[in-house]
XYZ file of C-alpha atoms in Angstrom:
571
model
C 63.412 77.623 78.108
C 63.337 80.713 80.357
C 66.005 81.103 83.058
C 65.052 79.714 86.446
C 66.093 82.985 88.090
C 66.712 86.482 86.757
C 67.999 89.588 88.550
C 66.771 92.811 86.944
C 68.679 95.916 88.081
C 68.695 94.504 91.612
C 69.943 96.829 94.345
C 70.214 96.458 98.110
C 71.087 99.289 100.448
C 71.615 99.666 104.173
C 69.335 102.306 105.653
C 70.435 104.164 108.755
C 70.559 107.530 110.420
C 73.142 108.660 107.893
C 73.022 108.382 104.102
C 72.080 104.908 102.765
C 75.013 102.595 101.963
C 74.820 100.724 98.662
C 75.569 97.016 99.265
C 74.428 95.462 95.969
C 74.573 97.757 92.959
C 72.543 97.221 89.778
C 72.837 93.445 89.429
C 71.394 92.045 86.218
C 72.096 88.355 85.679
C 70.391 85.026 85.032
C 70.651 81.437 86.222
C 69.725 79.046 83.440
C 67.495 76.040 84.043
C 69.414 72.850 84.769
C 72.765 74.663 85.018
C 75.305 75.256 87.761
C 76.166 78.927 88.062
C 79.017 79.941 90.354
C 79.209 83.251 92.196
C 82.758 84.089 93.274
C 84.450 87.009 94.960
C 86.188 88.049 98.134
C 84.638 87.902 101.586
C 82.325 90.892 101.953
C 81.811 91.346 98.206
C 78.076 90.627 98.527
C 77.818 86.950 97.533
C 75.888 85.699 100.565
C 73.801 88.888 100.658
C 72.744 88.186 97.068
C 71.643 84.677 98.070
C 69.736 85.884 101.128
C 67.906 88.501 99.066
C 66.566 85.760 96.768
C 64.728 84.176 99.696
C 63.634 87.479 101.227
C 65.903 87.038 104.242
C 67.325 90.555 104.280
C 67.463 92.322 107.675
C 64.798 94.941 108.358
C 67.294 97.809 108.046
C 67.990 96.944 104.402
C 65.932 98.133 101.439
C 65.841 96.735 97.894
C 65.006 97.971 94.408
C 64.568 96.186 91.090
C 63.140 92.683 90.768
C 64.008 88.996 91.073
C 62.031 86.745 88.714
C 61.746 83.065 89.622
C 60.482 80.553 87.082
C 60.078 77.144 88.778
C 59.945 74.089 86.559
C 56.497 73.688 85.004
C 55.041 76.753 86.702
C 54.483 80.393 85.865
C 57.000 83.099 86.688
C 57.005 84.622 90.176
C 58.393 88.005 91.249
C 59.995 86.952 94.507
C 60.475 90.419 95.990
C 56.733 91.105 95.667
C 55.587 88.029 97.605
C 54.137 88.377 101.088
C 55.560 86.463 104.056
C 53.134 83.522 103.692
C 53.806 83.085 99.966
C 57.576 83.265 100.504
C 57.312 80.566 103.148
C 55.768 78.242 100.541
C 58.722 78.856 98.225
C 61.493 78.425 100.780
C 62.626 74.862 101.262
C 60.301 73.528 98.562
C 61.015 75.345 95.306
C 64.194 77.086 96.462
C 66.454 75.479 99.076
C 69.642 76.816 100.601
C 72.730 75.262 102.126
C 74.162 77.790 104.554
C 77.852 78.391 105.144
C 78.056 77.493 108.840
C 76.233 74.216 109.576
C 76.666 74.341 113.356
C 74.744 77.617 113.588
C 72.159 76.454 111.027
C 71.266 73.142 112.667
C 69.033 73.001 115.741
C 71.221 71.812 118.659
C 68.159 70.463 120.521
C 66.959 68.163 117.716
C 68.505 64.969 116.372
C 69.780 65.033 112.810
C 67.091 62.546 111.793
C 64.301 64.730 113.180
C 65.625 67.766 111.303
C 65.843 65.864 108.025
C 62.293 64.535 108.558
C 61.010 68.104 108.784
C 62.413 68.793 105.315
C 61.098 65.532 103.856
C 57.567 66.336 105.050
C 57.534 69.353 102.724
C 57.531 67.158 99.615
C 54.227 67.320 97.757
C 54.277 63.661 96.691
C 56.308 61.881 99.372
C 55.963 58.381 97.917
C 55.380 55.101 99.697
C 58.546 54.889 101.769
C 58.256 56.045 105.355
C 60.283 58.945 106.756
C 62.771 56.645 108.457
C 63.669 54.812 105.246
C 63.952 58.022 103.235
C 66.084 59.678 105.920
C 68.531 56.777 105.944
C 68.625 56.789 102.117
C 69.482 60.503 102.007
C 72.183 60.204 104.656
C 73.673 57.410 102.549
C 73.561 59.630 99.438
C 75.611 62.364 101.071
C 78.228 59.908 102.311
C 77.548 59.882 106.056
C 79.013 56.871 107.872
C 76.507 54.532 109.554
C 73.403 56.513 108.442
C 71.084 54.704 110.835
C 73.053 55.886 113.867
C 73.298 59.452 112.516
C 69.477 59.647 112.757
C 69.704 59.584 116.549
C 72.744 61.812 116.993
C 72.776 65.534 117.715
C 74.763 68.073 115.632
C 77.454 68.550 118.292
C 78.229 64.828 118.111
C 79.296 65.121 114.455
C 82.415 66.559 112.874
C 82.217 69.793 110.886
C 82.198 67.917 107.607
C 79.450 65.571 108.771
C 77.315 68.511 109.904
C 77.647 70.037 106.446
C 76.512 66.802 104.829
C 73.396 66.763 107.019
C 72.641 70.301 105.784
C 73.082 69.216 102.174
C 70.679 66.302 102.644
C 68.069 68.622 104.204
C 68.323 71.110 101.343
C 68.358 68.669 98.413
C 65.791 66.100 99.591
C 62.748 68.225 98.606
C 63.744 68.319 94.922
C 63.816 72.126 94.562
C 63.971 73.905 91.195
C 66.845 76.034 92.532
C 69.425 75.041 95.122
C 71.525 77.834 96.609
C 74.754 76.372 97.959
C 76.680 78.898 100.056
C 80.170 77.408 100.502
C 78.748 73.840 100.657
C 82.142 72.099 100.808
C 84.086 74.484 103.033
C 84.453 72.010 105.904
C 84.987 68.896 103.776
C 88.150 67.051 102.840
C 89.030 66.731 99.151
C 87.601 63.253 98.597
C 84.271 63.980 100.297
C 84.262 67.401 98.626
C 84.474 65.684 95.260
C 81.787 63.162 96.215
C 79.405 65.904 97.419
C 79.914 68.011 94.304
C 79.375 64.948 92.127
C 76.171 64.276 94.064
C 74.917 67.855 93.651
C 75.871 67.932 89.969
C 74.096 64.597 89.479
C 70.937 65.908 91.142
C 70.994 68.885 88.788
C 71.250 66.578 85.766
C 68.652 64.032 86.928
C 65.998 66.429 88.214
C 66.576 69.418 85.976
C 67.544 71.347 89.112
C 69.586 74.543 88.889
C 72.246 75.484 91.399
C 73.765 78.776 92.476
C 77.165 77.784 93.842
C 78.707 80.427 96.099
C 82.332 79.560 96.748
C 85.828 80.924 97.143
C 87.321 77.715 95.716
C 88.114 78.452 92.069
C 89.091 74.810 91.614
C 85.499 73.730 92.273
C 84.279 76.422 89.891
C 86.562 75.149 87.148
C 85.461 71.539 87.626
C 81.698 71.904 88.112
C 80.240 75.276 87.108
C 78.709 75.888 83.677
C 78.625 79.660 84.148
C 80.490 81.965 86.502
C 79.732 85.429 87.856
C 82.512 87.436 89.495
C 81.390 89.880 92.196
C 83.450 92.815 93.441
C 82.184 95.372 95.960
C 78.536 94.568 95.341
C 78.713 94.539 91.532
C 78.955 91.771 88.930
C 82.146 92.753 87.119
C 82.398 89.723 84.832
C 80.193 86.793 83.812
C 80.123 84.109 81.159
C 80.907 80.434 80.475
C 83.307 79.149 83.102
C 86.027 77.917 80.762
C 86.133 81.216 78.904
C 86.184 83.392 82.008
C 88.906 81.370 83.767
C 91.037 80.835 80.686
C 90.864 84.385 79.346
C 89.614 86.630 82.180
C 88.699 90.079 80.942
C 88.506 91.978 84.217
C 91.545 92.769 86.340
C 89.751 91.578 89.479
C 89.157 88.106 88.007
C 92.833 87.906 87.080
C 93.756 88.910 90.624
C 91.587 86.169 92.172
C 93.275 83.565 89.989
C 96.723 84.875 90.862
C 96.112 84.660 94.630
C 95.692 80.886 94.700
C 98.454 79.104 96.687
C 98.612 76.421 93.986
C 99.876 79.085 91.552
C 103.047 79.742 93.548
C 106.086 78.058 94.977
C 105.743 76.659 98.515
C 106.660 79.259 101.126
C 106.605 82.155 98.669
C 104.994 85.526 99.332
C 101.491 85.312 97.901
C 100.146 88.397 96.115
C 96.960 90.028 97.366
C 94.075 91.196 95.210
C 94.664 94.883 95.893
C 98.372 94.509 95.131
C 97.611 93.039 91.717
C 94.866 95.557 90.976
C 97.362 98.338 91.663
C 99.679 96.840 89.052
C 97.466 95.073 86.447
C 100.421 94.437 84.142
C 102.172 92.275 86.723
C 102.702 88.748 85.425
C 101.639 85.833 87.585
C 104.821 83.959 86.722
C 106.889 86.803 88.181
C 106.106 85.742 91.739
C 108.984 83.687 93.004
C 109.746 82.444 96.475
C 111.233 85.012 98.811
C 111.517 82.477 101.599
C 114.500 80.208 102.004
C 113.803 76.534 101.510
C 113.203 75.128 104.968
C 116.101 72.879 105.955
C 115.433 69.435 107.321
C 115.052 69.491 111.118
C 118.361 69.113 112.905
C 118.077 65.881 114.826
C 120.437 67.335 117.452
C 117.954 70.157 118.110
C 115.489 69.440 120.854
C 111.912 69.234 119.535
C 109.556 71.886 120.878
C 106.654 69.411 120.765
C 106.944 65.649 121.174
C 103.890 63.416 120.854
C 104.609 59.814 121.835
C 102.286 56.805 121.473
C 99.155 58.956 121.736
C 95.876 57.088 122.064
C 92.468 58.748 122.456
C 89.049 57.079 122.611
C 85.477 58.137 123.242
C 82.616 56.335 125.010
C 80.735 54.133 122.565
C 77.151 52.914 122.480
C 77.914 49.291 121.679
C 78.295 46.775 124.479
C 80.775 43.987 124.768
C 79.982 40.350 125.555
C 80.589 41.137 129.225
C 77.961 43.882 129.340
C 80.381 46.834 129.562
C 80.334 49.863 127.289
C 83.076 49.703 124.673
C 85.091 52.798 123.749
C 85.569 53.936 120.176
C 89.196 54.633 119.316
C 89.653 58.027 117.631
C 93.464 58.206 117.609
C 95.600 55.090 117.848
C 99.358 55.089 118.586
C 100.353 58.437 117.029
C 103.947 59.672 117.457
C 105.621 62.721 115.883
C 107.767 65.738 116.655
C 107.603 69.423 115.805
C 110.876 71.344 115.880
C 111.338 75.058 116.615
C 110.499 77.390 113.720
C 108.701 74.579 111.874
C 105.131 74.232 110.637
C 103.878 70.650 110.441
C 100.691 69.912 108.493
C 98.142 67.194 109.254
C 95.814 66.047 106.481
C 93.185 63.352 106.178
C 89.489 62.816 105.666
C 86.795 64.105 107.994
C 86.761 61.821 111.031
C 90.362 60.656 110.535
C 91.399 62.059 113.930
C 93.136 65.292 112.876
C 91.197 67.577 115.206
C 91.311 65.004 118.027
C 95.112 65.113 117.928
C 95.000 68.901 118.188
C 92.533 68.853 121.083
C 94.619 66.265 122.929
C 97.718 68.456 122.610
C 95.709 71.381 123.986
C 94.478 69.109 126.801
C 90.886 69.903 125.919
C 90.469 66.131 125.970
C 92.646 63.844 128.053
C 94.303 60.970 126.152
C 93.973 57.378 127.313
C 97.706 56.823 127.071
C 100.880 58.318 125.688
C 102.662 61.569 126.438
C 102.719 65.102 125.023
C 105.861 67.092 125.756
C 105.862 70.842 125.124
C 109.184 72.577 125.713
C 110.256 69.859 128.137
C 106.971 69.632 130.067
C 104.631 66.642 129.852
C 101.218 68.289 129.486
C 99.410 65.050 130.300
C 100.774 65.112 133.862
C 99.838 68.700 134.688
C 97.004 69.633 137.000
C 94.264 72.012 135.842
C 95.943 74.873 137.729
C 99.320 74.173 136.150
C 97.724 73.941 132.712
C 96.064 77.330 133.178
C 99.477 78.926 133.688
C 100.779 77.219 130.537
C 97.936 78.417 128.290
C 99.790 81.571 127.263
C 102.492 79.463 125.580
C 100.239 77.480 123.244
C 97.151 78.784 121.495
C 94.635 77.527 118.949
C 92.556 78.884 116.089
C 89.496 76.659 115.715
C 87.620 75.670 112.574
C 84.347 77.454 113.384
C 84.992 81.162 114.034
C 81.401 81.988 114.970
C 81.289 79.249 117.585
C 84.670 80.379 118.959
C 83.577 83.944 119.706
C 81.194 85.036 122.453
C 78.235 86.661 120.636
C 77.646 88.971 123.613
C 81.227 90.224 123.740
C 82.627 92.909 121.451
C 85.631 92.040 119.311
C 87.775 94.397 121.385
C 86.888 92.650 124.646
C 87.434 89.216 123.072
C 91.018 90.132 122.096
C 91.733 92.056 125.306
C 90.640 89.175 127.537
C 93.743 86.952 127.021
C 96.006 90.021 127.152
C 94.774 91.044 130.586
C 94.560 87.453 131.832
C 98.132 86.407 130.988
C 100.064 89.693 131.209
C 100.324 90.871 134.809
C 99.865 94.577 135.370
C 98.429 95.408 131.947
C 95.723 98.048 132.232
C 92.651 98.218 130.033
C 93.860 101.194 128.003
C 97.116 99.520 126.999
C 95.291 96.259 126.261
C 92.926 98.110 123.961
C 95.848 99.670 122.070
C 97.445 96.255 121.594
C 94.110 94.785 120.480
C 93.787 97.518 117.851
C 97.310 96.743 116.605
C 96.462 93.035 116.389
C 93.399 93.819 114.276
C 95.609 95.777 111.871
C 97.968 92.789 111.727
C 95.138 90.650 110.346
C 93.962 93.383 107.955
C 91.007 94.668 109.977
C 90.343 98.204 111.136
C 90.899 99.446 114.719
C 87.352 100.842 114.823
C 86.102 97.235 114.528
C 86.885 96.853 118.240
C 83.401 98.027 119.172
C 81.525 95.638 116.883
C 80.057 92.225 117.701
C 80.825 88.916 115.901
C 77.497 88.829 114.015
C 78.437 92.108 112.287
C 81.299 90.440 110.395
C 81.499 87.998 107.521
C 82.770 84.445 108.086
C 86.244 85.300 106.819
C 86.466 88.411 108.985
C 85.464 86.427 112.070
C 88.280 83.964 111.400
C 90.765 86.826 111.250
C 89.499 88.029 114.633
C 90.136 84.553 116.076
C 93.686 84.611 114.729
C 94.278 88.053 116.255
C 93.019 86.775 119.618
C 95.299 83.723 119.455
C 98.314 85.929 118.720
C 97.552 88.171 121.717
C 99.674 86.174 124.195
C 102.630 85.885 121.785
C 102.603 82.059 121.999
C 105.596 79.886 121.160
C 103.406 77.119 119.709
C 100.070 77.331 117.893
C 97.540 74.943 116.430
C 95.535 76.006 113.373
C 92.486 73.794 112.913
C 91.100 74.531 109.421
C 91.866 78.176 110.143
C 91.760 79.331 106.507
C 89.004 77.034 105.231
C 86.373 79.786 105.484
C 88.498 82.462 103.806
C 88.442 83.613 100.194
C 91.638 83.236 98.174
C 92.732 86.836 98.729
C 92.387 86.761 102.507
C 93.758 83.230 102.565
C 96.867 84.594 100.861
C 97.187 87.359 103.452
C 96.842 84.938 106.381
C 99.363 82.505 104.909
C 101.758 85.389 104.313
C 101.198 86.489 107.909
C 102.030 83.011 109.217
C 105.165 82.831 107.084
C 106.190 86.266 108.360
C 105.615 85.216 111.973
C 107.638 82.100 111.334
C 110.505 84.072 109.807
C 110.561 86.982 112.268
C 109.328 85.430 115.510
C 110.147 81.761 115.077
C 106.514 80.613 115.004
C 106.141 76.891 115.531
C 102.779 75.424 114.595
C 100.647 72.406 113.817
C 98.467 73.179 110.793
C 95.386 70.964 110.391
C 93.657 71.275 107.028
C 91.781 69.414 104.315
C 93.056 71.866 101.679
C 96.118 70.183 100.232
C 97.178 73.241 98.233
C 97.356 75.236 101.475
C 99.310 72.447 103.199
C 101.708 72.331 100.243
C 102.331 76.053 100.593
C 102.640 76.451 104.363
C 103.889 73.160 105.848
C 107.521 72.070 106.072
C 106.521 68.497 106.856
C 103.178 66.726 106.501
C 101.466 63.923 108.404
C 98.725 61.933 106.641
C 96.053 60.360 108.861
C 93.407 57.755 108.110
C 90.965 56.232 110.584
C 92.930 57.449 113.594
C 96.314 56.206 112.415
C 99.283 57.896 110.793
C 99.743 56.283 107.386
C 102.574 58.470 106.075
C 104.741 61.457 106.977
C 107.666 63.342 105.513
C 108.853 66.606 103.938
C 105.829 68.164 102.238
C 107.317 68.698 98.788
C 108.639 65.119 98.628
C 105.397 63.640 99.940
C 103.321 65.508 97.349
C 105.646 64.567 94.484
C 106.158 60.910 95.379
C 103.480 59.736 97.833
C 104.221 56.325 99.242
C 100.722 55.424 100.423
C 97.781 54.648 98.109
C 95.600 56.668 100.469
C 97.803 59.767 100.058
C 97.703 59.326 96.280
C 93.895 59.164 96.387
C 93.793 62.464 98.309
C 96.082 64.138 95.789
C 94.062 62.810 92.866
C 90.893 64.356 94.321
C 92.256 67.931 94.448
C 89.827 70.135 92.450
C 90.839 72.604 89.769
C 93.626 70.738 88.005
C 92.347 72.324 84.791
C 93.620 75.657 86.130
C 97.241 74.511 86.214
C 97.867 75.664 82.636
C 97.315 79.274 83.692
C 100.523 79.327 85.677
C 102.953 77.498 83.432
């Protein structure tokens, strides 16, 4: 059987006033029919650009050479890069579907989720006897959305990040394509839903003979689900082959470096190696990396907590009505209490919709709680007026989950970072603010000349680094990280985690770290809170909680962590 897709000496270059810049360089690779092929590499290595070039979605200032052969099931081969716009439109969404990395920017904010799924379902050649409503509900059930019937009538902004991603997956898979391109399809999902979604996608491949190109930075998912893997570095495929062989005995130094960067490969709190560091010293053994950070002592109960959350309760307006004809409210967070001590990072984990982000937003006073109190450095934030809160903003900052939605697309990166500097630091002129903004970019491993660029000119991982630089601008005493490394590749993830550990050690950073990635929580958090359905089911020192979880729910989360087959590499 011929491969469903074949790259033949494929090249993509950026054309400009100067000499052309080579972005993809001589790619020759295949995706076999009915297989799952993973494409891995750092942010900016060319993974997403490769996927976009398959569907002819390259910007006008980019040129391409070579060919991409597509062989849909039961049909003759097609040279995709030779198709006109009309012919490509017939291929997109029918024979080749794509799940994009950022669901909030991919979904239409003016259409309900049900209407958007119906558009995809109408592309099916033989739709069957069921009506669109029934099929829409069935697909929302398949991807694990709660109360599928109500999701039909909800808009994207009314869903969590993980739920938005599941809507995207349903839209892409429902047409039964020969090839599904999944660009970071589980980035925003917790481990249990991540496993369920990958099982669903793998099952669709088996049942329908569908092939999948899985673009991901999660090597655990690659180990568990991919048949073949291609490793991309600076626009080139540097290694490819069966997944087990490549991950067990990597032949290229870059592949070895990616494996070595994973937080799961190192002691909690240790200094994680970066890709370039390992490439500079290929003979360095992974086992040689030991913790350089002191084991965090248990919080001194005599020390005053920097943050105290007491009996927090948050609810949202519901659509159901009570027996008395009044609108009932849906409880999102119910009776949550915890403390965060100075120089401590506390992690919050739980499934999508468990209330993790709601807790963070309540602390930031972006939503007002129904009851309870939130004390920050001796001040009850719940009792402050809007004017008083504005003055307090410099002391607590946040890095949100969606970097693209957090940045103003019409504002340069320099202006975005300079804005909080000039707002909260009296007397700072624009020139000094620009110098500090450039220094902050260097802190997060970006270049000072990036100040003049706009958010759309960066990759997803680079945009998240910009958000972190902006949050650090006011030198806050307390920060909230809401899935702040979920969009980053393992190398940049390592750099950001190292940065946070450095800030904690040198500047006494105190933070609440919200994440679905348990390996990241294990590495960065001193204590961990586990949430389920708006309640706190367990909390304690992270290492102890991971070794001996007391709650069945916590054990189920730990059991769902992908990539356990990679553990042998680091023993």
